[in-house]
Structure formats: C-alpha cells, structure tokens
XYZ file of C-alpha atoms in Angstrom:
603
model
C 54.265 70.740 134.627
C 54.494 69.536 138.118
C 51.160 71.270 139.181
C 49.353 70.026 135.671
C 50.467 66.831 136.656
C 49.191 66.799 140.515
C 45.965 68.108 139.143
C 45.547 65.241 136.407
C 46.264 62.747 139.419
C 44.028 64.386 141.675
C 40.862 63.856 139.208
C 42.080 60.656 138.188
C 42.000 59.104 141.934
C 38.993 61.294 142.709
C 36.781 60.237 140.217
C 37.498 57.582 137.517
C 39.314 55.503 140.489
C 35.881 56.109 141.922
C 33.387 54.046 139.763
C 30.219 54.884 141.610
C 30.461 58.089 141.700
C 31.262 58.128 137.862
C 28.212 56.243 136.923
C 26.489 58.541 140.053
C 27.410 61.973 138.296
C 26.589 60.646 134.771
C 23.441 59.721 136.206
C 22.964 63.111 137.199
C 24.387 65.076 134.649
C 22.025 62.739 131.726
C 18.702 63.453 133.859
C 19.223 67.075 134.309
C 19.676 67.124 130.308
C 16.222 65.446 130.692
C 14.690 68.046 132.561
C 13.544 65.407 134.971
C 11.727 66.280 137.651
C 14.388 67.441 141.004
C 12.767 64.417 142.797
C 13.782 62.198 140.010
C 17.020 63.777 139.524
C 18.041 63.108 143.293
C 16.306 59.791 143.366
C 18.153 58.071 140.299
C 21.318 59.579 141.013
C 21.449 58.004 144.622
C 20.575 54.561 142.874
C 22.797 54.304 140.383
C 25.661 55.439 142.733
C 24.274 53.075 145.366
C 23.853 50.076 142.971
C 27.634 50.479 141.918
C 28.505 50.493 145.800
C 26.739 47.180 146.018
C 28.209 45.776 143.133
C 31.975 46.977 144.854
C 30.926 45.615 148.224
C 30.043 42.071 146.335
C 33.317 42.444 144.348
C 35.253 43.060 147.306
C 33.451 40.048 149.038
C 33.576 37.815 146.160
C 37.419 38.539 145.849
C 38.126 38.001 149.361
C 37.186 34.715 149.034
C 38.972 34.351 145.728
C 42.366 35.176 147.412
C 42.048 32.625 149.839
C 40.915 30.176 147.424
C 44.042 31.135 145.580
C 46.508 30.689 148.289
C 44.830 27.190 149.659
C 44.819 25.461 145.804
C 48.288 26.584 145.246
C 49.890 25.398 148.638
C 47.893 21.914 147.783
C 49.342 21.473 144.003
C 52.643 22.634 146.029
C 52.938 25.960 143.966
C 55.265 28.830 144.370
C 55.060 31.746 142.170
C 57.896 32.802 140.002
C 60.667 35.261 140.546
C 61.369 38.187 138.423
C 63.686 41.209 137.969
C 60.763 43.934 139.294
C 57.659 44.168 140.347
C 54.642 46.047 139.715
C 54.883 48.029 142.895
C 58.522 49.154 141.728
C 56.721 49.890 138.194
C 54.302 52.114 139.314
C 56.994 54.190 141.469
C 59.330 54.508 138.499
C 58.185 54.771 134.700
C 54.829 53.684 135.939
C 53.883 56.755 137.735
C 52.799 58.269 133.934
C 49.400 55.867 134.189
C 47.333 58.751 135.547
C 48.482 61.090 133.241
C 47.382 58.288 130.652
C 44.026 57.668 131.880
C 43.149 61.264 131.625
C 44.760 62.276 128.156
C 42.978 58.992 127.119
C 39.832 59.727 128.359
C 39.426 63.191 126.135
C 40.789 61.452 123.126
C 38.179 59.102 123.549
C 35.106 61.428 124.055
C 36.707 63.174 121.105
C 36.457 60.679 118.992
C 33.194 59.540 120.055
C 31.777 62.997 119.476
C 33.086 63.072 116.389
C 32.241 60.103 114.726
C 28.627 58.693 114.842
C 30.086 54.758 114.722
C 31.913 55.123 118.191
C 28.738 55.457 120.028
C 29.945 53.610 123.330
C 31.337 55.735 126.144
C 33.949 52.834 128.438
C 33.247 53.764 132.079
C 34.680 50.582 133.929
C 37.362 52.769 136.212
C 39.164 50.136 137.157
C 39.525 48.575 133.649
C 40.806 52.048 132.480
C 43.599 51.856 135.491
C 44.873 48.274 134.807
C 45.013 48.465 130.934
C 46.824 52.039 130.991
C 49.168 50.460 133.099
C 49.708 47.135 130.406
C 50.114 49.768 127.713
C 52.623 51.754 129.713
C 54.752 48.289 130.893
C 54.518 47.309 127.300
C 56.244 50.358 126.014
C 58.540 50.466 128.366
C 59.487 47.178 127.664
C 60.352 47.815 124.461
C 62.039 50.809 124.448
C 63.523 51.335 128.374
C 63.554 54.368 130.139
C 61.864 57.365 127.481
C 60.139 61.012 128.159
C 57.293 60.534 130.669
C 55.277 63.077 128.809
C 56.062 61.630 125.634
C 55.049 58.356 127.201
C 52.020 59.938 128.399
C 51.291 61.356 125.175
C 51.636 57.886 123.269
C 49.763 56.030 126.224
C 46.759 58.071 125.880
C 46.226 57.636 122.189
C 46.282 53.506 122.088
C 44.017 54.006 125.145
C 41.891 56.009 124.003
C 41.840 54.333 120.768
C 41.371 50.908 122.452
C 38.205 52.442 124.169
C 36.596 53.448 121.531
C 36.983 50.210 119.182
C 36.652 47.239 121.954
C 33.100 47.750 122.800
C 32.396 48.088 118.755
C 33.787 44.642 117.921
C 31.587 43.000 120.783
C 28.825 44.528 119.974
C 27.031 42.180 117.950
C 27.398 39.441 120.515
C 26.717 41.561 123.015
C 23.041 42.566 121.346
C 22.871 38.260 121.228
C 23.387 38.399 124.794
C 21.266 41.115 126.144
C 18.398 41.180 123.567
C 19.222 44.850 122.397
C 22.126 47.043 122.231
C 21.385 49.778 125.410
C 24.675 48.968 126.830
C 27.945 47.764 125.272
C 30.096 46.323 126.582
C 33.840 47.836 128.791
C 35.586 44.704 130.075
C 39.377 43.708 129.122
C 37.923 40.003 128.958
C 36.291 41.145 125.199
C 38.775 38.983 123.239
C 37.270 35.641 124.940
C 33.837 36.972 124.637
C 34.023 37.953 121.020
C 36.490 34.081 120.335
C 33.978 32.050 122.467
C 31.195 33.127 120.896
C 32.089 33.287 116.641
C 34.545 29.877 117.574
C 31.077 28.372 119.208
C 28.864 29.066 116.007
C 32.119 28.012 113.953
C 32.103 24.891 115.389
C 28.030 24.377 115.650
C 28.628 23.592 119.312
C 25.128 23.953 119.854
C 21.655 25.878 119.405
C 21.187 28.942 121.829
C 17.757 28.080 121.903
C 17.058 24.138 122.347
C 20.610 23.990 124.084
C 20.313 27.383 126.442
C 22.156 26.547 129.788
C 18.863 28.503 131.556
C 16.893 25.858 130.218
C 18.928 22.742 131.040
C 16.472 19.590 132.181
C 18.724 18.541 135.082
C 17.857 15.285 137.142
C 16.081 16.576 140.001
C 18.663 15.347 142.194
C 20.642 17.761 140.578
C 17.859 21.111 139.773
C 19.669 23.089 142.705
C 22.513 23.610 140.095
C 20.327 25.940 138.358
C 20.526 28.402 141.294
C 23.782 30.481 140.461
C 24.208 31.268 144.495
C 23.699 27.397 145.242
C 25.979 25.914 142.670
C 28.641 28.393 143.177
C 28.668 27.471 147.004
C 28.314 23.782 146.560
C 31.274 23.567 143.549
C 33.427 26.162 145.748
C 32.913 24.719 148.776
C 33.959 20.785 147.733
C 36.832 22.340 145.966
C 38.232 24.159 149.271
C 36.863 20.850 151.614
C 39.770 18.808 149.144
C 42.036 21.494 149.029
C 42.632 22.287 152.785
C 43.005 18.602 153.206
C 45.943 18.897 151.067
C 47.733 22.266 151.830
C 50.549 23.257 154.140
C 49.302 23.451 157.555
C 50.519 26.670 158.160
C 49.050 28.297 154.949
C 45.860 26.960 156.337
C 46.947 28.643 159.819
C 47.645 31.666 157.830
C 44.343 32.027 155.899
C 42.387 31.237 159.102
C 44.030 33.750 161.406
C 42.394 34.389 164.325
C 38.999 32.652 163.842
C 38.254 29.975 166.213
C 37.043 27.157 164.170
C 37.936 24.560 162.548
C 40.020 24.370 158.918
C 36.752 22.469 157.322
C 34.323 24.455 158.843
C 36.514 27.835 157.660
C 36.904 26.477 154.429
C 32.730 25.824 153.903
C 32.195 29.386 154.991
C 35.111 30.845 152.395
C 32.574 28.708 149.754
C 29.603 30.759 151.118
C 31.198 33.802 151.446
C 32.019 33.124 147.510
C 28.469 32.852 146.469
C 27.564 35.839 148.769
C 29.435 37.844 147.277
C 28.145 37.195 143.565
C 24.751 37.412 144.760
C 25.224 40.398 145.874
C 27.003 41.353 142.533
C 23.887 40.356 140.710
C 21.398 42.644 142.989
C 24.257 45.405 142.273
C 24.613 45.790 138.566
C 20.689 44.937 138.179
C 20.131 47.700 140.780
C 22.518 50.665 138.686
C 21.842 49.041 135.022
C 18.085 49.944 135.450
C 18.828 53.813 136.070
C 21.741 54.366 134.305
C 20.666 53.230 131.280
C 17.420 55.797 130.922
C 19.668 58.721 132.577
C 21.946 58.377 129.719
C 19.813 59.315 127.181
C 20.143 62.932 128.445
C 24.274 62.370 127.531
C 23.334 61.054 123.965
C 20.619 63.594 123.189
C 22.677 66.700 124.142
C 25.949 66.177 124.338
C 26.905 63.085 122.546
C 24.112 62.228 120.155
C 23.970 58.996 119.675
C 26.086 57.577 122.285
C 25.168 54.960 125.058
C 26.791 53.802 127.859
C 29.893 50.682 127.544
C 29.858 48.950 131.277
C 31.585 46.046 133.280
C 30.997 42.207 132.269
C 28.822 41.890 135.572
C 26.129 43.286 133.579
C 25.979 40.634 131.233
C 25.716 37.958 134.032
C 21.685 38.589 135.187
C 21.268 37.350 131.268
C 22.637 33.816 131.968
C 23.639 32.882 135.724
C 23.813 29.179 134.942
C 25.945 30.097 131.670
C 28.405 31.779 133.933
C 28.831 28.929 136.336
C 29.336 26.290 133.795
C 32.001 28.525 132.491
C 33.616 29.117 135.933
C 33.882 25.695 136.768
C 34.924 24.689 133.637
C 37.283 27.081 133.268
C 38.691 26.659 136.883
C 38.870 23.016 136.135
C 41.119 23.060 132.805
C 43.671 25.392 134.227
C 43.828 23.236 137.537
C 44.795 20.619 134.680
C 47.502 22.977 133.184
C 48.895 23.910 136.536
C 49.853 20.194 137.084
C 50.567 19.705 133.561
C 53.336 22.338 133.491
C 54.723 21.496 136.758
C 55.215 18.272 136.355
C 56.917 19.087 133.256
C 59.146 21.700 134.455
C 57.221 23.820 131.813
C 56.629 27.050 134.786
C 55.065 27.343 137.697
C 51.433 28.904 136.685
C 49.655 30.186 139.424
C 45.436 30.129 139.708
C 43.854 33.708 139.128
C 40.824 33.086 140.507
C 39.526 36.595 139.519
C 40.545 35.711 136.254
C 39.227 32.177 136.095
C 35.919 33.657 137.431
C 35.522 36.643 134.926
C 36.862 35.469 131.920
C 35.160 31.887 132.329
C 32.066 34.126 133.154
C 32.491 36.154 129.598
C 33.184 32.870 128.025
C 30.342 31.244 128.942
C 27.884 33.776 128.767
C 28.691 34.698 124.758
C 29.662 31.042 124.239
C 26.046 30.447 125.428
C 24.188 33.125 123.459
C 25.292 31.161 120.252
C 25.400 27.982 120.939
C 23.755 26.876 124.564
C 25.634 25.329 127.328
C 27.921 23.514 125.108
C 29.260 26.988 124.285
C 29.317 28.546 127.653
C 31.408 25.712 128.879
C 33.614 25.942 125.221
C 34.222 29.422 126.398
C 35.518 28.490 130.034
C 38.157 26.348 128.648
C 38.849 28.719 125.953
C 39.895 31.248 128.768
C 41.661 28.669 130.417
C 43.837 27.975 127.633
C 44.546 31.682 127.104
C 45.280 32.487 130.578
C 47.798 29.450 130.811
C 49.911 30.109 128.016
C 49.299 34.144 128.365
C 50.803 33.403 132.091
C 53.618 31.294 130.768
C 54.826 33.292 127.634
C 54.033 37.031 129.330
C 55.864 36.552 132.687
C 59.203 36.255 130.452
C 58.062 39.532 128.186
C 57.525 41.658 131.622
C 59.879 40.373 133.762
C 61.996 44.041 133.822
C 58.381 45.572 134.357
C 55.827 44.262 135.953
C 55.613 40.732 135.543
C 52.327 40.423 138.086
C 50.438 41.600 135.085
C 50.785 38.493 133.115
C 49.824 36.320 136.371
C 46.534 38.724 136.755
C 45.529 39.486 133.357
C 42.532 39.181 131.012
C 42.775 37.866 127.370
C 42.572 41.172 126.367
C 46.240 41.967 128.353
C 47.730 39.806 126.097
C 46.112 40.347 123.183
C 46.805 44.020 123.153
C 49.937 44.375 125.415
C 51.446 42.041 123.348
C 50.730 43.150 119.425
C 52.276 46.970 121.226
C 55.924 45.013 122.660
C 55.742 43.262 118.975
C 55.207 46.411 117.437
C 57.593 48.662 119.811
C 60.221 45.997 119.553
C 60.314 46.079 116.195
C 60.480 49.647 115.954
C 62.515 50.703 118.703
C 66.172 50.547 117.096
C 65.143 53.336 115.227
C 64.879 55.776 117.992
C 62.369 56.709 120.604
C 60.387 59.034 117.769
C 58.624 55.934 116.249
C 56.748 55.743 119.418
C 54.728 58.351 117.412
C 54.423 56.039 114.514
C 52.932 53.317 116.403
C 50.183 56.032 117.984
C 49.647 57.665 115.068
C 48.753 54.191 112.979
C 47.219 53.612 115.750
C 44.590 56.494 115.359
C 44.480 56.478 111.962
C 43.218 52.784 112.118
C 40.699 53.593 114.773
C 39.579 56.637 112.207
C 39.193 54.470 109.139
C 37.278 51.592 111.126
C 35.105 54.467 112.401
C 34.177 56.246 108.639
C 33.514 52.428 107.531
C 31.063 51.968 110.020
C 29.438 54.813 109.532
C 29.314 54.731 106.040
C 26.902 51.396 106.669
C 24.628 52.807 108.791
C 22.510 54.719 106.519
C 21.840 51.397 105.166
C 21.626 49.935 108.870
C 19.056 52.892 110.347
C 15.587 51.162 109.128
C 16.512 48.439 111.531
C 18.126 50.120 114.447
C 15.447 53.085 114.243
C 13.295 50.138 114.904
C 11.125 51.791 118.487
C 9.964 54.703 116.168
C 8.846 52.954 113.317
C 6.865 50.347 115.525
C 3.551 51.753 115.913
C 2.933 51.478 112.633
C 3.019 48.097 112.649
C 0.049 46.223 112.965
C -0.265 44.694 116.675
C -2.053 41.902 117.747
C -4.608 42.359 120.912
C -3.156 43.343 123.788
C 0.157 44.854 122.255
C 0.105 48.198 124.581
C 0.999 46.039 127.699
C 3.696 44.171 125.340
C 5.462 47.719 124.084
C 8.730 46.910 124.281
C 11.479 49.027 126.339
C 12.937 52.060 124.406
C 16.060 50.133 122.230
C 14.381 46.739 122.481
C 14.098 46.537 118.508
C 17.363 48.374 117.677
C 18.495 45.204 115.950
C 16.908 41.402 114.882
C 18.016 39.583 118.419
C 16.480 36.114 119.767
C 14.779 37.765 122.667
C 13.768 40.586 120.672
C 11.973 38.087 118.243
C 10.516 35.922 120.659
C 8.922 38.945 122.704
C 7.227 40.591 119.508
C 5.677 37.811 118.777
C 1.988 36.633 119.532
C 2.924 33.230 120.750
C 3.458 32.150 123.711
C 7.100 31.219 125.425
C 7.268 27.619 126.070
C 8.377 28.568 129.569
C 7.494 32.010 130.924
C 9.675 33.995 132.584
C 7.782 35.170 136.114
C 8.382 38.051 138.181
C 6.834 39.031 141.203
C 7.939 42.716 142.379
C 7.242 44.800 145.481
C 9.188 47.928 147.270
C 11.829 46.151 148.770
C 12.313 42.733 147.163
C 12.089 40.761 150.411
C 8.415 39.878 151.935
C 5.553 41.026 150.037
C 6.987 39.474 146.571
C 8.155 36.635 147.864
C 4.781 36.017 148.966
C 3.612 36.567 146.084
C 5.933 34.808 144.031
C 4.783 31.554 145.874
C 1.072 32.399 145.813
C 1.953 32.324 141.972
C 3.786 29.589 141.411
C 0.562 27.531 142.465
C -1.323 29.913 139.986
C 0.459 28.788 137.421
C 0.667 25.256 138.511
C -3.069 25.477 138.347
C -2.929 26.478 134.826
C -0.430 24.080 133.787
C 1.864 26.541 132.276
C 5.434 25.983 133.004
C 7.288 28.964 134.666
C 10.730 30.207 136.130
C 9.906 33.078 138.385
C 11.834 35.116 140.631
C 11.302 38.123 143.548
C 12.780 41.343 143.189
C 12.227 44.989 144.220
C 11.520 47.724 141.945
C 14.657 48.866 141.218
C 16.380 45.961 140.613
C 13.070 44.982 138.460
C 13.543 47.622 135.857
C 16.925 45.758 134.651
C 15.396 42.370 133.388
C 13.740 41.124 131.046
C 10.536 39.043 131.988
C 7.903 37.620 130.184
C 5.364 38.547 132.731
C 5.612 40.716 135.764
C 2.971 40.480 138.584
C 2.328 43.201 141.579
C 0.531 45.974 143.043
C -0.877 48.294 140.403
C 1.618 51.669 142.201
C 4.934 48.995 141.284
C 3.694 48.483 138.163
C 3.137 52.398 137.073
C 6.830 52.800 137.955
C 7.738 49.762 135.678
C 5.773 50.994 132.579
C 5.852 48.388 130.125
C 8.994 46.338 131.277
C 7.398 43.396 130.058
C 4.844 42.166 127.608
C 1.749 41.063 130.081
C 1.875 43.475 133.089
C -0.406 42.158 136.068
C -1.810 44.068 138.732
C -3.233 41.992 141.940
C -4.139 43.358 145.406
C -4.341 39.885 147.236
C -0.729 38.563 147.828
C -1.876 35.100 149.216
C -5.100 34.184 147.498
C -4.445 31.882 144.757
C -7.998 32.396 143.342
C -7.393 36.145 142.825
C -3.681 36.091 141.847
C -4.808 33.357 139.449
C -7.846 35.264 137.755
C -5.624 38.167 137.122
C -2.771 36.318 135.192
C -5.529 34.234 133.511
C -6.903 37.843 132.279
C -3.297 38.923 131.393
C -2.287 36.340 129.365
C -5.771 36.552 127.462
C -5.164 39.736 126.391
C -1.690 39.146 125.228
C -3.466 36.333 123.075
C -1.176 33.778 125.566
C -3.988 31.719 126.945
C-alpha cells in the first residue's frame, strides 16, 4: 500500500499540482488526436503551457500584493485573527495526508463518469481548485466522524470529488454561455455558488438590463473614463485604499511589510497598488494567451477519447469578457466586508479577517455573471453578495473546523461552505451510526450525480437542433459578406446575446476594434491609433484594443484589422476581417475598413 500510495503522490505533485503542464500535455495529447501538423503540435503545446505560466506568474504577483494588502488593512481596523485547536499545517500531517490519494481516485471517477454519460461533458482542470476542495471534503469528514481508515477516507473523498467535478461546471453552465457568448469552455472555479446566486438573484430582482446597463458600456464623466481601464482603476482604488491604510497601521507592521526597501511607507504602499494591477494585467494576457489554444486542441480529447467533452477552466477566463464588471465587483465587494469587519468587532460578534484573494475572485465571479444578466447593477449586486457569504461563512465555519483546519473557513470560496458544510451536516447526522455510513453519504452521493446526468441527457435529443447549431448554418441564408462573419466553431451552440448580436446584419452601436500584429507591442499599437482616427473620420463609435496573435484568437471582436499573414492565422475570429499594409496612413487604413464594413452590409 505504501508504494501505491508514494506513486499516487508522486503524480499528484508532478502533474495536477502542476497546472501548466496539465493544460500543456492536454494540449498535446488533443492535437496529436488531430493529426496536426508536428510544427503545430510543438507550437500550441508550448503556448498553452506558456500562457498558464503567465497566468501563475500574474497570480503569484497579484497575490503578493494581496498579502500585504491583507496584513496593512487588518493592523489599521486593529485586527487579530482567531485562535483555534489546530491548524491546517497539523491537518495535512495527520488525517490530511489522504488529499492526494483523493485527488487521484477522484480524478478517474470523474473521467469515468464523463465518458460515460454524454450530459457531463466538462473535464475540471483547475489543479489547484482540485487540491483545496479535496482537502475541505477531507476536514469536513473528519470533522464529523474523528479519526477513521485513511483508505476508507480516501475511498469516500474521491467519490464526492469526483462527483462535485462533474456536476459544478453543469449548473453554471447556462450563465456561463451568457457570459462568454457560447459554451467552448465551462467553467472549474470553487467560487460557482456566487456566480450561479449573483446572476439568477440579479434577473430575480430585475437589477438591470445586460444590454442598456452593461458595465463595458458605462457613460462615465470624462473626469472619470480612466475607470474603464481594468489596470488603471485597479491601481487607483488599490492604491488610495493602502495610502489610508498605512496611515493607520502599527508602525512596525508597516516596518514588517516594507523590509528592506529603502523608501518611504507612502511611496511602498503606491507601488504595492501597482504591483496589484500588474499582476492582473498580466493575468488577463495569460488566460487570453492559453484559452485561444487550448480550446481548438481539445477537440482532439472530445472527438477520440471523450466525445463530446470540452474543457471546464479557472474563473480568470471569464474576466477578458467584462474587466470593468470585475472591478466594480472587487471594490464593491472589498468595501462591504471592510463594513462587516468593523461591524462584528465592534460588536464582539468575531474577529473576521480580509481575504483579499477571496474578496478579489469571488467579487470578480460576482460581478462578471451578475453583469451578464443584469449590467453593472448586477456585477456590483454580486460583489456584495460574496461579501455577505464570505462574512458569515468566516464567522459560522471557523467554529465547525476549529479541531481541523480552521484556516479554511478564513480562505474559502462560497463554494467551501456550500459544499463542506451540507457533508459535516450530513456526516454529523450520520455518524452515531458507525463509520460504515460514510458509504451511504458517497454512495447517495453518486447516485444523485447519476440521475442528474440520465435527466440531462434525456433532454438533449430535444436540445441538439440548437446546440448542433455550426453544422446546420450554411444552410441558412446569409446576407453579403457572411464568409468573413462565419462564426468560430461553437459560436451558435446555444441562443446567447453575443451570439445574436454577431449573426445579425446590423451594425453594433459601438464596435469592438482590434488591431493585431506578432507581438502585441509596436506595430499594432500603431495601428490601433492610426485607426482610431479612421474611425473618428467615419463617425462610428469604437472601443479598440492591441494585441498579438495569440492572445487575439481568445476574444471576441467585432472587427479585427492587420497584415493579411495575421489575419490567415486568425481565420474568421471576427465578422469583418481587414487586411492593411500601411500602419500609419489614415487614408489607407481608412479605405480598407470603409470596404470591410461594406461588405458586412455595416456601412
């Protein structure tokens, strides 16, 4: 058992604790399926591994920041965390050490089922995810029923696991389409129980219209239009946050954070801002640099091995649809549970300490699905939602894993709670009847996740018309132009807002520009000016942006303009496709969109 179990471990930190070079040899493994060319094998393999390394790099930034946000905010409120009986790191040495052995048994039952059953067609492939919410399963059954078998804990473990993989990117799926305009990706994020609340409580509630009210669209004073730059806002928010907060902290926290840089607290605390909205710009380059090859490679997966399937990734990817909806749900977010912080303490209530991460994800998932149903007043609905549910979640789960690991109610996602907490209700319950009804709670478990999975397949006979929508679109009748404004493979899977407003002949009221070259720096930034005054010209209003070709083939434009060997490579990424060969004459850049967009029946 011993060497079964070093071998388990040994794959688990080797390769799902390594999340680019997951996504790298899925990559791989999907395009040699393909039969792609070697050259195309090597070339989107090293980008998709290389676009998860950036995204890690701007996670690891972005975080860095985060924790010395943390520590400065708490020292000014005059904060100190809760004590408990154990701690995580004692957790993972004692019953704890079974959450590799979870990951992996969890991992087949979940490919099993997927291959199985035609309804689980997501394959979860956020590592880290899989790591954290193996070990809130694990805690939680522990909890309830104290020291038990490892392997029968391992057992257990894998089946809610793998269970919980298959069924949480099915029940945000339908937002999720909302949100990205067609259902390529699903979504793997333990923040899916604030996505999936934000978003049905937002249309509950007629917060809003996701079209007249989108957050990407806000008319801000122009005092205020820099808000509308994600990298901008977050720096400027951040950075007056930490300027008032290292007024207030304990010197020597400041002295702490600081270390050995020679400068002063005000001037460290404006570069912690900027090193915050470095590190989510460099987030955003990441996931739209590994989204754009992963997402064709996989087809080799679902073709061959696991018909059907497609790939379920981390909330990041969700965050190039709606930058500004992700900031007002930070902030907001950030703000409320500032307001429960003092609220409780000055109560007695607890001592609730800010996780940033938290705050910044989960407000992030709020807003974004809060704002694909009902505009900005949803996005920043959903930031206070996941205020409120990290608050009390902190409060009420510290006490339930105090003999555990408490630190996972103090860093947790909604989904933590959500699921931890129905398994202690459940194992609690059960429990004084003897360790064997662990069994009984996997087993319903399963046979839940089975049942869910026949009903949804039953329906999609009915559903197939719709979601088979790519091959049955030739035959409908296109307007002029409609071969440059063939939509991506899965872009009519289901009715979606952007799917609707791209098929159509008219016009977008404000077209969505951009300019692409090899490496995303000079040549289409150049050109992105040179057409702003195009367009200016024309008096058709725009929001354009620069990018390089690999990063390109993971959005969504309305109209893409560069050289004619760019645009080969982008095929029809979106619905007017113009080629120029003169990056700084405004004439020529002009006369080619002007011949685009009359084409496309736009002008």
């Amino acid at each position: 058992m011993d060497a079964i179990e070093q071998i388990v471990r040994a794959i688990t930190d080797n390769l799902f604790s390594q999340v680019s070079l997951l996504i790298g040899l899925i990559a791989l493994l999907g395009l040699v399926l393909q039969r792609k060319p070697a050259e195309d094998v090597v070339a989107g393999t090293i980008r998709a591994t290389v676009g998860v390394i950036v995204l890690t790099i701007g996670v690891d930034i972005f975080i860095g920041g985060l924790v010395a946000f943390q520590a400065i905010v708490s020292s000014a409120l005059g904060l100190e965390p809760p004590t408990a009986d154990s701690t995580l790191a004692e957790f993972s040495a004692g019953s704890g050490s079974v959450v590799p052995l979870i990951i992996a048994g969890g991992f087949v039952v979940h490919l099993v089922l997927v291959r199985i059953f035609r309804a689980a067609r997501y394959v979860y492939l956020t590592g880290h995810l899989m790591y954290w919410m193996s070990v809130v399963l694990a805690a939680s059954l522990v909890e309830a029923y104290g020291d038990v078998d490892r392997w029968l804990l391992a057992g257990v473990g894998s089946i809610l696991i793998g269970c919980y993989w298959v069924l949480q990117p099915l029940w945000t799926a339908p937002l999720m389409r909302k949100v990205m305009g067609n259902d390529e990706v699903g979504l793997a994020h333990t923040d899916s129980t604030i996505a999936i609340a934000s978003g049905y409580a937002a249309r509950a509630l007629r917060l809003g219209d996701p079209v007249r009210h989108d957050a990407e669209h806000l008319k801000l004073p122009r005092a205020l239009s820099f808000f509308k730059d994600i990298t901008v806002s977050t720096a400027f928010v951040t950075g007056i946050i930490m300027l008032i907060a290292v007024l207030f902290a304990a010197p020597d926290v400041v002295a702490e954070q600081i270390g050995d840089a020679a400068v002063a607290p005000w001037v460290w605390a404006l570069l912690q801002a900027l090193r915050f909205a470095g590190g989510i710009a460099i987030i955003l380059f990441g996931v739209r640099m590994f989204l754009a090859e992963i997402v064709p490679a996989f087809k080799g997966l679902s073709d061959r091995l696991l018909p059907g399937a497609k790939p379920a990734l981390d909330l990041p990817v969700t965050f190039t649809r709606a930058p500004t909806a992700v900031m007002l749900g930070f902030v907001s977010s950030t703000v409320v549970f500032i307001l429960f912080m003092i609220g409780f303490a000055t109560s007695g209530i607890f001592v609730l300490i800010p996780p940033m991460i938290m705050l910044f994800f989960g407000g992030g998932a709020g807003g974004v699905f809060g704002n694909a149903v009902a505009g900005w007043r949803g996005a920043v609905f959903g930031g206070v939602l996941n205020a409120v549910v990290l608050a009390v979640g902190q409060w009420i789960g510290w006490g339930l894993y105090s003999g555990t690991a408490p630190e996972i109610a103090t860093l947790a996602d909604a989904d933590w709670y959500a699921v931890g907490w129905l398994v202690l209700g459940a194992g609690h319950l059960l429990a004084p009847l003897g360790e064997w009804t662990l069994w009984v709670i996997a087993l319903a478990v399963l046979a839940v996740t089975v049942i869910v999975l026949v009903a949804l397949g039953r329906r999609m006979p009915r559903e197939l018309p719709a979601d088979a929508a790519p091959d049955a679109a030739p035959a409908v009748p296109a307007p002029e132009g409609a071969a440059l404004a063939a939509a991506p493979s899965g872009l009519g899977t289901a009715p979606s807002a952007v799917a609707t407003e791209r098929a159509t002949s008219e016009r977008p009221e404000t077209l969505s520009v951009l300019a692409v070259c090899g490496a995303g720096m000079g040549t289409s930034l150049m050109l992105k000016m040179t057409a702003q005054k195009a367009f200016g010209n024309l008096g058709i209003p725009i929001e354009i942006e620069h990018a390089d070709v690999s990063s390109a083939r993971g959005r969504t434009p309305d109209l893409v303009v560069a050289q004619s060997s760019y645009l080969n490579e982008l095929g029809t990424l979106a619905p007017v496709m113009v080629s120029v060969t003169e990056f700084v004459n405004v004439e020529h850049v002009q006369t080619r969109i002007e011949a685009g967009l009359r084409e496309k029946g736009w002008l």
